[in-house]
Each structure stands twice: as structure tokens, then as C-alpha cells.
Coordinates of C-alpha atoms and ligand atoms in Angstrom, one line a residue:
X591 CA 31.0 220.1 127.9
X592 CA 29.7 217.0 130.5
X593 CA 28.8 217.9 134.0
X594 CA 32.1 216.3 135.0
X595 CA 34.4 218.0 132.8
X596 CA 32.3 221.7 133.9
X597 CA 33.3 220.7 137.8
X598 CA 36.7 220.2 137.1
X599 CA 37.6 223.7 135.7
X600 CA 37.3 227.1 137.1
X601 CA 38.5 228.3 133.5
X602 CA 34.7 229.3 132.5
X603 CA 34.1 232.4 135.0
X604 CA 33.1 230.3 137.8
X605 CA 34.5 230.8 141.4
X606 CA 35.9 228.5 143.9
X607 CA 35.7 228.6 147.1
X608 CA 38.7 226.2 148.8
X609 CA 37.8 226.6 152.7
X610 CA 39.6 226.5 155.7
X611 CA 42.9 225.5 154.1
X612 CA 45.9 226.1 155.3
X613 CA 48.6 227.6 153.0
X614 CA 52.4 226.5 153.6
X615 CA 51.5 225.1 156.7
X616 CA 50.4 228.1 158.2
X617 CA 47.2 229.9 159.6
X618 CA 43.8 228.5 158.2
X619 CA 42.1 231.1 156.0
X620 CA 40.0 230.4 152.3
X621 CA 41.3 230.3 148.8
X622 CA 39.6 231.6 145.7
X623 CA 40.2 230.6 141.9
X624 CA 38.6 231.7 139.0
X625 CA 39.7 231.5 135.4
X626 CA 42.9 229.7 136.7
X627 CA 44.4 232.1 138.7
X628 CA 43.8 232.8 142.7
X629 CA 41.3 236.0 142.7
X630 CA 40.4 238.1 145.8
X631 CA 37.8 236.7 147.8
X632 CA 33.6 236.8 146.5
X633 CA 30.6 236.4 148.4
X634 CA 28.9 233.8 146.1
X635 CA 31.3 231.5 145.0
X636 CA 30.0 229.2 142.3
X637 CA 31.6 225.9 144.5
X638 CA 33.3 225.5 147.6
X639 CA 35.7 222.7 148.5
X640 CA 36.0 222.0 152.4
X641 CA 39.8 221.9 153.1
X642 CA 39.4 222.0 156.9
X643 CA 42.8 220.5 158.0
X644 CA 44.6 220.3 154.4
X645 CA 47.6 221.8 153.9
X646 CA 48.3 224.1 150.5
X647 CA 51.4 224.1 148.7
X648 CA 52.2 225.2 145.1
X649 CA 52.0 222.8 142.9
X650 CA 55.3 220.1 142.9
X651 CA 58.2 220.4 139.9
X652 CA 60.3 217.2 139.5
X653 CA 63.4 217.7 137.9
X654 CA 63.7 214.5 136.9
X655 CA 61.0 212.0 135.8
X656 CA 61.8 209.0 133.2
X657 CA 58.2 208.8 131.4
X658 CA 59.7 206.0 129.4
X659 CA 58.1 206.8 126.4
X660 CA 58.4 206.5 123.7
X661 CA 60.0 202.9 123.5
X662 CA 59.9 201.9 126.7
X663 CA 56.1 201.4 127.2
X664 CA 55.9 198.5 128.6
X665 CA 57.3 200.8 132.0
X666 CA 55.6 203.8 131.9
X667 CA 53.9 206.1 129.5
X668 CA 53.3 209.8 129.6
X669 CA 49.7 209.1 130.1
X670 CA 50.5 206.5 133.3
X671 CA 53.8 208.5 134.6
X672 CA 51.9 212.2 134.4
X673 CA 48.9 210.0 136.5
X674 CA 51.4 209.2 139.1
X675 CA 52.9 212.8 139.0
X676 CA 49.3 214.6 139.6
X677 CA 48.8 211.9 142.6
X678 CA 52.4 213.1 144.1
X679 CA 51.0 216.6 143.8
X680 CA 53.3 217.2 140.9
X681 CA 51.8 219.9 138.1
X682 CA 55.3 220.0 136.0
X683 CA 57.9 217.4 135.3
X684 CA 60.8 217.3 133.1
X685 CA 61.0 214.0 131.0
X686 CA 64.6 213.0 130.8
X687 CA 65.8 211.9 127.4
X688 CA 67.1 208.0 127.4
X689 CA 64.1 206.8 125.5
X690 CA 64.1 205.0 122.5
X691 CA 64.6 206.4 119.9
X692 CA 66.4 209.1 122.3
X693 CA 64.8 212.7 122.9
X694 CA 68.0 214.1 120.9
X695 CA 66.1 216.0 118.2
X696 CA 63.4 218.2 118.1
X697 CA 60.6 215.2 116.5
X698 CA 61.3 213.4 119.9
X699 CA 61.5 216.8 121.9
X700 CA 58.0 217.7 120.3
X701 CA 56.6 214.1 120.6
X702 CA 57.1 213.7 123.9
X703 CA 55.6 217.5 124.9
X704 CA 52.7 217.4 122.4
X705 CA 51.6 214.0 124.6
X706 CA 52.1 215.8 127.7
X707 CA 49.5 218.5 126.1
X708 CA 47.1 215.8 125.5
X709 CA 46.8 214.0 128.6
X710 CA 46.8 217.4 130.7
X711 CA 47.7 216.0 134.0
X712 CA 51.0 218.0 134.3
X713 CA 53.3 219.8 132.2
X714 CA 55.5 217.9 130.6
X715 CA 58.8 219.3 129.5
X716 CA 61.3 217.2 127.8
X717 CA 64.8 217.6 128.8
X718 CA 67.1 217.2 125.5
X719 CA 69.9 214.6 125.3
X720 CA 73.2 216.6 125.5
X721 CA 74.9 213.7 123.2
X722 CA 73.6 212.2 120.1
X723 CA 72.4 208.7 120.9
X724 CA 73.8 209.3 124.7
X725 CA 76.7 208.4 123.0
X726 CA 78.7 211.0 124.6
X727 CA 80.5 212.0 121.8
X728 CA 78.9 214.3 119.3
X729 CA 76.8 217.3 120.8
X730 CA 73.1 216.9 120.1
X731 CA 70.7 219.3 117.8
X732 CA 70.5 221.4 121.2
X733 CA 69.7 224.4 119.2
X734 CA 66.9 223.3 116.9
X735 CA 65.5 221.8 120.4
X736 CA 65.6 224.9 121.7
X737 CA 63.5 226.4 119.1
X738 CA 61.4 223.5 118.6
X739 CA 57.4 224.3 119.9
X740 CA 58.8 221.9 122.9
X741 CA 60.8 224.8 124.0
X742 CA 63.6 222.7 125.3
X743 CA 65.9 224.8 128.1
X744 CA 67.3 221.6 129.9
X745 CA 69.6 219.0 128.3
X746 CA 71.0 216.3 130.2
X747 CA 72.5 212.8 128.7
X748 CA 71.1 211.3 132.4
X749 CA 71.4 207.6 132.8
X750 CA 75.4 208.4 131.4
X751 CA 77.9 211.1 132.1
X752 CA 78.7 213.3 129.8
X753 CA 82.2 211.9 130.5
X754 CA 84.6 213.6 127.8
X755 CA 85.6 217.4 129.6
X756 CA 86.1 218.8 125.7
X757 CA 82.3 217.8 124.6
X758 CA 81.1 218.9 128.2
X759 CA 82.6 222.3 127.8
X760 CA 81.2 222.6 124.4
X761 CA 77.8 221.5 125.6
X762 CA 77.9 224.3 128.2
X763 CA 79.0 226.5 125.6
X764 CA 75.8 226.2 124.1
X765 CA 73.2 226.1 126.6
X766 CA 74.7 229.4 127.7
X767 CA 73.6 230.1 123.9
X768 CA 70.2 229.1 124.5
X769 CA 70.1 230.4 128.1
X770 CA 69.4 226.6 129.1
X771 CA 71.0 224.5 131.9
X772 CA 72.9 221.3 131.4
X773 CA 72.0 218.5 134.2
X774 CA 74.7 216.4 134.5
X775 CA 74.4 212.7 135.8
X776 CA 78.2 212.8 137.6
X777 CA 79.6 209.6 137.7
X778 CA 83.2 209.0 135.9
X779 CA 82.0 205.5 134.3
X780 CA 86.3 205.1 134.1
X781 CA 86.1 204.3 138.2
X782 CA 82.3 202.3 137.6
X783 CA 82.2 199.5 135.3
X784 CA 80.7 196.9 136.3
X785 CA 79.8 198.1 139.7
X786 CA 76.7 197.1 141.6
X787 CA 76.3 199.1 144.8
X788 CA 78.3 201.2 147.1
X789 CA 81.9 200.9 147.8
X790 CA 82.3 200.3 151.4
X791 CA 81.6 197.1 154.1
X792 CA 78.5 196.2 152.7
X793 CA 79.3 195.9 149.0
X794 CA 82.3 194.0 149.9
X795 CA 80.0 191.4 152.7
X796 CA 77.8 190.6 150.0
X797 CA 80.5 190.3 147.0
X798 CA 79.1 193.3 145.1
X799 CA 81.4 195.1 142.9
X800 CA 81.7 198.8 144.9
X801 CA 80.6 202.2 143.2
X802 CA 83.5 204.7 144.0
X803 CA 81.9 207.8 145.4
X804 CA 84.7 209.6 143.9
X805 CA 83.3 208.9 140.4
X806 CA 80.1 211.5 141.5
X807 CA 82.8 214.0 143.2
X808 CA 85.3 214.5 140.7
X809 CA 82.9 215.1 138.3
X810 CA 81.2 217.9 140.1
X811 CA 84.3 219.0 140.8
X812 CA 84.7 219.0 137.3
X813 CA 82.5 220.4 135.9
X814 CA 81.6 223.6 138.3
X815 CA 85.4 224.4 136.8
X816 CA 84.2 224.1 133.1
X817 CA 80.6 225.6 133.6
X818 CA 83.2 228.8 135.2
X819 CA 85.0 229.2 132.5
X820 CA 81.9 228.5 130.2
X821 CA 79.7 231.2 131.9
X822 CA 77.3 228.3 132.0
X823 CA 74.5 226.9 134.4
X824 CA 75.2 223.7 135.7
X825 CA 72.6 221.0 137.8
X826 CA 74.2 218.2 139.3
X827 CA 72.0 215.6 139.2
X828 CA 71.4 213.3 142.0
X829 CA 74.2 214.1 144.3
X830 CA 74.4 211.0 146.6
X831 CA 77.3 212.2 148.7
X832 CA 78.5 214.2 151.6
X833 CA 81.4 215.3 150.0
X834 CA 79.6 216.0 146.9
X835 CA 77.7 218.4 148.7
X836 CA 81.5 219.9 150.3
X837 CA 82.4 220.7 146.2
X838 CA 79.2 222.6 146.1
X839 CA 80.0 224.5 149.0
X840 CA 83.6 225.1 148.0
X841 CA 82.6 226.3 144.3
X842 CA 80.0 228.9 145.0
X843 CA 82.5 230.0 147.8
X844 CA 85.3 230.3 145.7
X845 CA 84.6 230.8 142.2
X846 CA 82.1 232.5 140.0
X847 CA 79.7 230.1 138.8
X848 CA 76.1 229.1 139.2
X849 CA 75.7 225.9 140.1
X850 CA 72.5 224.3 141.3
X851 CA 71.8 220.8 142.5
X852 CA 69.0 218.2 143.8
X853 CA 68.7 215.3 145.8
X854 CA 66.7 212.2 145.5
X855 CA 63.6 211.4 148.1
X856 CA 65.7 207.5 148.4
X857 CA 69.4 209.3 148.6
X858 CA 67.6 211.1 151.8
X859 CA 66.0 207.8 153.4
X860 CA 67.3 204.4 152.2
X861 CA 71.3 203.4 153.2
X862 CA 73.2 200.8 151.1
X863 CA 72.2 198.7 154.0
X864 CA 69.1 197.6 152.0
X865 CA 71.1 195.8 149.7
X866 CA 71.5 192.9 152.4
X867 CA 68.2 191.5 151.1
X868 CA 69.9 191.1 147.4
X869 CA 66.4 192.6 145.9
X870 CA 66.7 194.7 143.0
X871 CA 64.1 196.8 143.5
X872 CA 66.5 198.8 145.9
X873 CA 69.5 198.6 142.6
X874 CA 69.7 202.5 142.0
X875 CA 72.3 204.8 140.2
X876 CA 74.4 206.3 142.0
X877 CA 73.7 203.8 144.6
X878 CA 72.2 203.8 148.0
X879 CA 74.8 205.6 150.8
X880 CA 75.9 205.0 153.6
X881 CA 73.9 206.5 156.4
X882 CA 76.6 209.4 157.4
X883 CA 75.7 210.5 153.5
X884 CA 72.1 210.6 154.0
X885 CA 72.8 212.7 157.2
X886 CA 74.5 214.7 155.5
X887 CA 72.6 215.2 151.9
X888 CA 69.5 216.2 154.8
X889 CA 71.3 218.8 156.1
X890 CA 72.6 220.0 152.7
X891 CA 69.2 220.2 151.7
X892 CA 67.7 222.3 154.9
X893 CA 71.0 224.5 154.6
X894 CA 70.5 225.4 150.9
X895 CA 73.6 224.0 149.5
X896 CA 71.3 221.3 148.1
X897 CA 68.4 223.7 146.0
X898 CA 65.7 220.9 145.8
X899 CA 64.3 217.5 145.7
X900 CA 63.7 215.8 142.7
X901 CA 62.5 211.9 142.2
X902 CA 64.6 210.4 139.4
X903 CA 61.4 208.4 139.0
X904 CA 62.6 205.5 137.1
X905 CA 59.7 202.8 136.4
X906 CA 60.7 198.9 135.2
X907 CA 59.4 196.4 134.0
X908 CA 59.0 193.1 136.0
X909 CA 61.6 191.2 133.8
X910 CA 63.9 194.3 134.2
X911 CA 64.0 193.6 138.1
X912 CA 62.8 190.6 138.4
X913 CA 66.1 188.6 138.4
X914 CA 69.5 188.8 139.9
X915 CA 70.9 192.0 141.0
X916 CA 73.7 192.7 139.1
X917 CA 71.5 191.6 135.8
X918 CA 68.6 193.9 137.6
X919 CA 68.8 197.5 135.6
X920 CA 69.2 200.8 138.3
X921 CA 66.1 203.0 139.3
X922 CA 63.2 203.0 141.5
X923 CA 59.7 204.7 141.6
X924 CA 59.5 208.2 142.9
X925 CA 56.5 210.5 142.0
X926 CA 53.7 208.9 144.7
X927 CA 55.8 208.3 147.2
X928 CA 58.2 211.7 147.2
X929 CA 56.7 213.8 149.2
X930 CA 55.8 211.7 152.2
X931 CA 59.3 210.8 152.3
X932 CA 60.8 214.4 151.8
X933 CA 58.2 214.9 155.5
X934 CA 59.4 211.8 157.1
X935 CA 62.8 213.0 156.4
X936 CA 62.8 217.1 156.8
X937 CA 59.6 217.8 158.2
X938 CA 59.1 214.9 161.1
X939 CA 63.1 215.8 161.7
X940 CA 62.7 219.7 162.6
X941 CA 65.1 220.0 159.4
X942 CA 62.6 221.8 157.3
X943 CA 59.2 223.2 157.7
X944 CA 56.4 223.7 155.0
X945 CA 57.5 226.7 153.6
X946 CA 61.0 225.0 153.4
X947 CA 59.2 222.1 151.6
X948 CA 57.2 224.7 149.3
X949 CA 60.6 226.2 148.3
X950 CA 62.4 222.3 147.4
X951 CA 59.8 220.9 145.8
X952 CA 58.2 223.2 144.2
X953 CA 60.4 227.2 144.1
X954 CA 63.6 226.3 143.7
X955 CA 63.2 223.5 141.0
X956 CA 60.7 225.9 138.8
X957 CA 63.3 228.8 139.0
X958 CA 66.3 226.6 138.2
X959 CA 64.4 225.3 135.2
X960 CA 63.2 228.6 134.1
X961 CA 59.2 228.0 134.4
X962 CA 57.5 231.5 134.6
X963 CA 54.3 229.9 136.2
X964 CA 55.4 227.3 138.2
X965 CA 56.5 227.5 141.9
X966 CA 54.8 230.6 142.2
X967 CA 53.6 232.3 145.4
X968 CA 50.6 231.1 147.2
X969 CA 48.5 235.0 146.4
X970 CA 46.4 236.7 144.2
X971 CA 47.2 237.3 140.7
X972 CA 49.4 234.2 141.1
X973 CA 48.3 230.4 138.8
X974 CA 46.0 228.2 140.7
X975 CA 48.8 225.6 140.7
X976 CA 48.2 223.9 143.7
X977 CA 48.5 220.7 146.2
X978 CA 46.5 220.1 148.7
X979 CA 47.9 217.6 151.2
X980 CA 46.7 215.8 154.1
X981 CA 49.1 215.8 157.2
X982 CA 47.3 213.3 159.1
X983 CA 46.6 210.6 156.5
X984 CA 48.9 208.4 156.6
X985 CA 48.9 205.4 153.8
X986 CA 51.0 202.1 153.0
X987 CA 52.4 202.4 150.1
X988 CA 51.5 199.1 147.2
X989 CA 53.6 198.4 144.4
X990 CA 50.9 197.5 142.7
X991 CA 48.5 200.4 143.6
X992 CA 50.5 203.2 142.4
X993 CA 49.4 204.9 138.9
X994 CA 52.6 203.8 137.1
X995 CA 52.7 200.7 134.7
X996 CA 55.7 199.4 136.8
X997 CA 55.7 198.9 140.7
X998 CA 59.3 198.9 141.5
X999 CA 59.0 201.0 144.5
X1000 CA 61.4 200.0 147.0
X1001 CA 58.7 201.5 150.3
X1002 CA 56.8 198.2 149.5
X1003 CA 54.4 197.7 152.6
X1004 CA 55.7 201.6 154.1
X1005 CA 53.8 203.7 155.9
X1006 CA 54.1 207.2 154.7
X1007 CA 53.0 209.8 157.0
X1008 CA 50.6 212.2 154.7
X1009 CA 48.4 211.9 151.6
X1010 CA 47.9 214.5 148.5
X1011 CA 44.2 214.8 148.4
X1012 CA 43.8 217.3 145.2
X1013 CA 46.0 218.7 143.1
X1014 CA 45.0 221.9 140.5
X1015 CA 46.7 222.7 137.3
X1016 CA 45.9 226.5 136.2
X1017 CA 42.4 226.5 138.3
X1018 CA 41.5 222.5 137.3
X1019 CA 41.7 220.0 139.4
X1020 CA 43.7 217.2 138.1
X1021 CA 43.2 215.2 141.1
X1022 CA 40.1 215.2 143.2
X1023 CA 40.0 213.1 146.7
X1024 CA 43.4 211.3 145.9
X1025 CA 42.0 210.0 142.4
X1026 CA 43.0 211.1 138.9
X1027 CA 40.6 213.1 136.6
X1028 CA 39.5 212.0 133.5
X1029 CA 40.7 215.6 131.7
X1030 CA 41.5 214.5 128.0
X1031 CA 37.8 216.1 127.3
X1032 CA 38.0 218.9 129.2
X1033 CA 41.4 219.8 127.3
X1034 CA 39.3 218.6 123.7
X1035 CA 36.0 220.6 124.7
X1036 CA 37.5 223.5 125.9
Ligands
DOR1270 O1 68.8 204.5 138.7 C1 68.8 205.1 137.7 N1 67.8 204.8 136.8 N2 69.7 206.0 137.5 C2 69.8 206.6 136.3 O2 70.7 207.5 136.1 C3 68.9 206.2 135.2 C4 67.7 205.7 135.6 C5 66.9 204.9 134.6 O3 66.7 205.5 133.5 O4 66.4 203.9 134.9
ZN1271 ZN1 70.9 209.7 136.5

């Protein structure tokens, strides 16, 4: 093992020493790792990291990456999309399914996880198509996915609905089976063809053909009813609405069923408002809100009735947004730029402080996925799974910059208020001084 590699793991007895950090945003104090797990504090550590000023949280969990691979290389790869993740601070993401050939068997499944294993950045966990082919209509191999070595406990046909109540039910059905979760992407595609952007003023002033937000709602509404009767877990995906977060409220009040939910970083900062310039890069699915939504999706999230954050990090090519907007295909970056938006729009508002951040970035999306060593506590015994984040360091965001292949990010030229510096994956650093390691050796060596 190199020099290089040797500094970059605490997996070989060593001791590390992070100093003066400051743990959920909370009093300064010293952090020790050793064989990937926080240890009670030595007298000789073997290195010590100065982390004067630097804010520790666990390590982030996205709910909702696209990796774009395989098929869609030419986007993103798990190599450049888990690069990206580690610089967000992320150490697990689930890979959603609408790849090519689709992750609805358990070749794909495994595929997709055994690259995650080799680049080492993050854990990568593919979510399972619910649907063969996204097709909607026949339920996927959920089961051999399940028991594939990818371990698959998520399913999700995201990018569609799974529209048809009868397969839905029978998808829930199952993943109750398996003790998984079904994500569902809610949006009745009977009230959206053809639409472009929100239904409302704007749409309408710049001759877009409107998105009902009643497509998202009834759907939730919808399926909360069928994952009752099911027994199931549900995740809404994406919720983009304040009366989507309402039917939340109104389920868990009023019937038995465990529902969970997340909101994108751009549902809680961007309005359909920055449609006006006609640039694709802000084209998203469900679309950009109006801003009484976003008001409301930020206090859904600080309230609870929103569980967590997650990116929907969905890298293009150039020719894939690089032309008119209603030929321009939905999504935007996410996994750089997440958390400096979830602080310019919870933190720097009073809604949420870093312990509230901790638990939507990191707790809540870990538990709902089932991850045993993910989102954990900040204390010894616990995984060194870690971000360490400036609060002071403020950056404009490049397109072109970022780690991912693509550079649709719609914060072009942005300021974002704080920086990840490192970010440790079981007691290695996968990130060092806001730059990726090189850990494909480290993982080969040892
Ligand atoms: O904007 C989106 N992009 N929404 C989705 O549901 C899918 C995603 C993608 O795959 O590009
Ligand atoms: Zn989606």
C-alpha cells in the first residue's frame, strides 16, 4: 500500500485525531477514528486533522440520485456521479432505475452495486424498477432483487408513475414481502401529457402547456389509501406542493399507514418564475412552484411532515438541454450544490438548525431506507461516516467545475453560502480539502 493510500484510511490500527471540530453545529471538542469507527479519545494519535471552525455532520444519504449508468454515459457514470456525491458530503446514495437497459433485474441491480464497490466513494444502492421496462404494467423481479448480493429494499419506476392502482397495490403487496419501500414518482401522466411547466400565470404568459399539481396530489392521495390497506411503506417522491404536504398530514392523522416523503433542494429554492428566461436547464419534473409552494414545502420540511431532503440529481447531456424547452428532457444537478442550498433555505431562515439538518439529510433518509450504518449518531462505537463542512466558505457554483460529466445545474454563477471540506466513509477519507481521493487502490490493496 502507497503512502497516499496509507493516509487515507484509519482501517490499519492507526488513530486520528480531527481537532477542534464542531459536531452538529455545536460546542468545539476533538474527534477520534480508528479502524473506521469513532473511538474514545488517545494521547498519541497517529494523525491529527485541524478542524478549527468546521462543522461535523454524519455523513449525507440521497434518496434519489440518477448515476445514469449503465446506458446513459455520456451523463454521468457511477465513477463521476459517486465523485460528485463525496464532494456534497454524500457517503450513500440510492441509484434510481431508468437506465438503459433498466435496473429491473437482479444482473442490472448487481451491476450497478458491484461498480459502486469499486470506485468506493459512497455506497451505492440501486433502487429496483417497480415495472418491467418502466412500462407500468407488469411487476418487476422485485423478489430475486431483493435477494440478489445488491440487496435491493427500495423499488421505484421514478421518472414515471406507477399509474395503474391494481399494479400499485400489488407492488406494495410485495415490498411488504421483502420489508422494502416503494418510492413513488406521483404524477397522474392522464392530467400531464405534453406539459412543460407549472400550471398557473406563468406557464400560460410564456405559452407553456401547464403541469396540473393535482396530478402529484391525487396520487399521494392515492396511494397512502392502497399502501393502508397493503400494510405497506410508502415514499412519495419529490413532493413539489403545498397541498401535497396537506395529504401527508391528513393520512398519518387519520389512517394507519406509514408514509414517508422528501423534498428536492430546487422544490425548496427555485419558483416557476425561472422559466421566464426559456432555459432548459431550469425544465424539471414535477416542475418548479410557485413561491407560496416553496414556502410551504420549507415549513413542511422544518415541521416533520416532510422526513428529508433528497437531490433527484439528474445529469444531461448538452444535446439533451441544449435546445428548445419543451424538446429539453426534465432534471437538473443536485449532489454539489444540495447542501448549501438546504442552509440558504432552512439554516440562514431560522427554519432548521444543524441538528435539524443532520436528521434530513442524513437520519431520516438512512432510517427510511433501512441502512444500519448510515445516519448514525455523532459518538463512540458509532461508523466514522462523516462530513465536515465549512460554514464560512462560501463558493460560486460552475457548471462546468462540478464532478459530474454533465453541467446542467441551474445555480450557474450562485453563490452558495458553505463548502464540504472532507468527507469519511467508515474511517477513510473520500474527500480531503474539497478534492476527491484517488481510493480504487486503497479498496484493491486493502
Ligand atoms: O426531472 C426529472 N428528471 N424528473 C424525473 O422524474 C426524472 C429525472 C431524470 O431521470 O432525468
Ligand atoms: Zn421523479
Amino acid at each position: 500500500m502507497g503512502d497516499a493510500a496509507e493516509r487515507s484510511s484509519t482501517r490499519d490500527g492507526s488513530t486520528t485525531r480531527i481537532a477542534g471540530v464542531r459536531p452538529y453545529g455545536e460546542d468545539a471538542g476533538d474527534l477520534y477514528v480508528r479502524d473506521g469507527v469513532l473511538v474514545d479519545p488517545v494521547s498519541d494519535p497517529d494523525e491529527t486533522i485541524d478542524a478549527g471552525g468546521l462543522i461535523a455532520l454524519p455523513g449525507l444519504v440521497d434518496l434519489h440520485t440518477h448515476l445514469r449508468e449503465p446506458g446513459g454515459e455520456e451523463a454521468e457514470t457511477v465513477d463521476t456521479g459517486s465523485a460528485a456525491a463525496a464532494l456534497g458530503g454524500y457517503t450513500a446514495v440510492f441509484a434510481m432505475p431508468n437506465t438503459d437497459p433498466v435496473a429491473d433485474s437482479p444482473v442490472v441491480v448487481e451491476h450497478v452495486w458491484r461498480r459502486g464497490r469499486e470506485v468506493g466513494l459512497v455506497d451505492v444502492h440501486p433502487v429496483g424498477a417497480v415495472t418491467v421496462g418502466l412500462e407500468g404494467s407488469r411487476l418487476a423481479e422485485m423478489g430475486m432483487m431483493a435477494a440478489s448480493p445488491a440487496r435491493v429494499r427500495m423499488f421505484s419506476d421514478d421518472g414515471r408513475c406507477v399509474n395503474d392502482p391494481l399494479v400499485m397495490r400489488r407492488a406494495l403487496e410485495y415490498a411488504r414481502a421483502l420489508d422494502a419501500v416503494v418510492a413513488q414518482h406521483a404524477e397522474d401522466h392522464r392530467l400531464t401529457v405534453g406539459a412543460q411547466a407549472h400550471e398557473g400565470p406563468v406557464a400560460a404568459r410564456l405559452g407553456l402547456a401547464g403541469w396540473d399539481p393535482a396530478a402529484e396530489e391525487s396520487i399521494i392521495a392515492r396511494d397512502v389509501m392502497l399502501a393502508a390497506a397493503a400494510g405497506a411503506r410508502l415514499h412519495v417522491c419529490h413532493l413539489s406542493t403545498a397541498r401535497s404536504a396537506e395529504v401527508l398530514r391528513w393520512a398519518r392523522e387519520t389512517m394507519d399507514v406509514t408514509v414517508s416523503a422528501e423534498v428536492t433542494p430546487h422544490h425548496l429554492l427555485l419558483t416557476d418564475t425561472a422559466a421566464e428566461d426559456y432555459d432548459p436547464v431550469h425544465k424539471v419534473n414535477p416542475p418548479l412552484r410557485p413561491s407560496a409552494d416553496t414556502a410551504a414545502l420549507r415549513r413542511a420540511l422544518a415541521d416533520g411532515t416532510v422526513d428529508c431532503v433528497a437531490t433527484d440529481h439528474a445529469p444531461h447531456a448538452v444535446e439533451a438541454k441544449d435546445c428548445e424547452w419543451s424538446a429539453a428532457r426534465p432534471g437538473m444537478l443536485g449532489l454539489q450544490t444540495a447542501l448549501p442550498v438546504v442552509v440558504t433555505t432552512m439554516v440562514a431562515t431560522g427554519l432548521l438548525d444543524w441538528r435539524g439538518v443532520a436528521r434530513v439529510c442524513s437520519e431520516a433518509p438512512a432510517r427510511i431506507a433501512g441502512l444500519a450504518d448510515q445516519g448514525r449518531p455523532l459518538t463512540v462505537g458509532e461508523p466514522a461516516t462523516l462530513t465536515l463542512v465549512d460554514p464560512d466558505a462560501a463558493w460560486t457554483v460552475r457548471g462546468e467545475s462540478l464532478a459530474s460529466r454533465a453541467a446542467n445545474t441551474p445555480y450557474e454563477g450562485m453563490q452558495m453560502p458553505v463548502s464540504v471540506v472532507h468527507t469519511m466513509l467508515r474511517g477513510r477519507w473520500t474527500v480531503r480539502d474539497g478534492a476527491v481521493r484517488e481510493l480504487r487502490k486503497v479498496a484493491q490493496d486493502g
